[in-house]
Amino acid sequence: MQTTRMAVIVLLCMATITGCTQDSTKTKAEQQGWHLSMQSYTFHLFTVMESLDKTQELGIRFIEIYPGQRLGEGFGEAVFGYQMNDDQQKRLKEEAAARNITIISSGVWTARKEEWEPIFAFAKKMGMEFISAEPAREDWDVVEELAKKNKIKVAVHNHPSEHSYWSPEILLGSIGGRDGLLGACVDVGHYKRMGLDPITSMQQLDGKIIALHFKDITPQGEAQTLEDVIWGQGILNVKGMMEELKRQKFKGYFTIEYEADWENNLPQIKKSIEYFNQVAEQIL
């Protein structure tokens, strides 16, 4: 009996040590349930395969791939989307896994009503957690039903257009009374481009945020257009946004969509990741 008791104690100690070791390898952000992911549009001059290589180089383990991106080496002229055959889907998942990357979502989808069913079927088969989308107002009954049927979340994006879900009020007017699988993909830069404060907008969406297209922006050029810059160097309050997400107990994906320096933006992204982790260390 004494021997058995000692064996149990040893096993418990080993489990505790293992758990602590695993936690110590995670960043503060990861321990909070915050995960950096990559929106492949950041690398839209390149193929999906090249995007996976760049994502791996950055040390990021999650990716959202945009529809229509050319798959690249070994796939001929095929592009990413629900038209991919079973072999192509299987191979792409294997290529991602070989780089320790998971395809957690795709988007941003804007689709005809008849396309939503194959889009959801594709997302389910690829093992995605959610899709980023901007459904037409009249498609919500179909989209909600397919989300429930396939157990796939829908993160609604906010392109800077009067015809999109550009404000929290418009989005909540469409999904407010619907299933909890429907939520927001908050593009913080686009809120600013539409004259909205990103932090106030996130507060309005408390409990509805599934993921973010995270960035920092600043006016550039003669036209003073708002363009992406290294996080912490622009006009967005990156630390304040992260503090608000902490307050909301948000758990999910900060998807990097760096829409500048297209030919080689890895140095800027690396510095942005460093800033993100520095802020997380301070506030978490």
Steps between C-alpha positions, in 0.01 A plus 500: 500500500788734592670417167180577309458831683858602420452408132191722480689789661787460252260498204323812626832679541607402150170624356539831683856546376397414143213749512725774633762425235240522224369832638851642524551452125190706422498877475281700736262556208472127430436428867214752477353310204618762250647357181672681217391378159581610147258625236655373178395817316806648670691289245260533207792551259597145587337157496340314791805275523729802517266659757532189716880523480493868600256429783729225626799736484311742724434224754122531458298180530164606357385638167190634331515456121311725264286352219661511157865496607703278269606185684842480339764232463356154445145625444522623143276799438254409777388772742382484859126456540212259521570382143812316624467123462550252786863426411587870488332566835679204660837603364459863607418395857806274499724779367375732775542235770856429383575865588314476834226727363124454529257651249250637750288708261454638152364824366387756453214326320243703307280251323178434315230326704554166324872508583467499877429127522820393316697764694389356834555142380852596392574669835379194690701258290811714546447502877461876531367664815330785318470692176537875457219632286272785400170332411229691318227619738245269337726193549508493878237228548699270270836589654374452857351161420820380330713627790291295743492195274879496450596644842709766327517855637445799270719802576348797319757736355466879465639621167511884486197539279150635559371173353678279756466437873719804558357592840417290809139623486451363149656165592298462821186589307561190289629246755387637836217253550658208320709199601820553698701343219463832318736776610753757390833501322612843616728679255629777724654694212179505300305635796743792514474550124125541542544760774425264789705445813612136505488470879148641525395270213643197679314600816175498301584148382586365845442124498461485122864520388623176345823631347673819394686627197753677717728782387624853551465776241613857437433771238753486217573686177348816359151353527564399863345159440503271802760229435636214708807556714684305769273453799551770759627754245165616363191686614311202640519436873630144478556467875154642571338255260678210665396624844138514385520143372646395834204666673263306275684175586544451126652173385572459133708614208686822430535453126784698346398670178792724411395683184821683411857432384350216299819361348670447836308587816650233728730747682206727583286206610777364723525838676121509536502157663773614738292803597188287548685266736658793690157654561355163598778457758410839646123466522433129558 
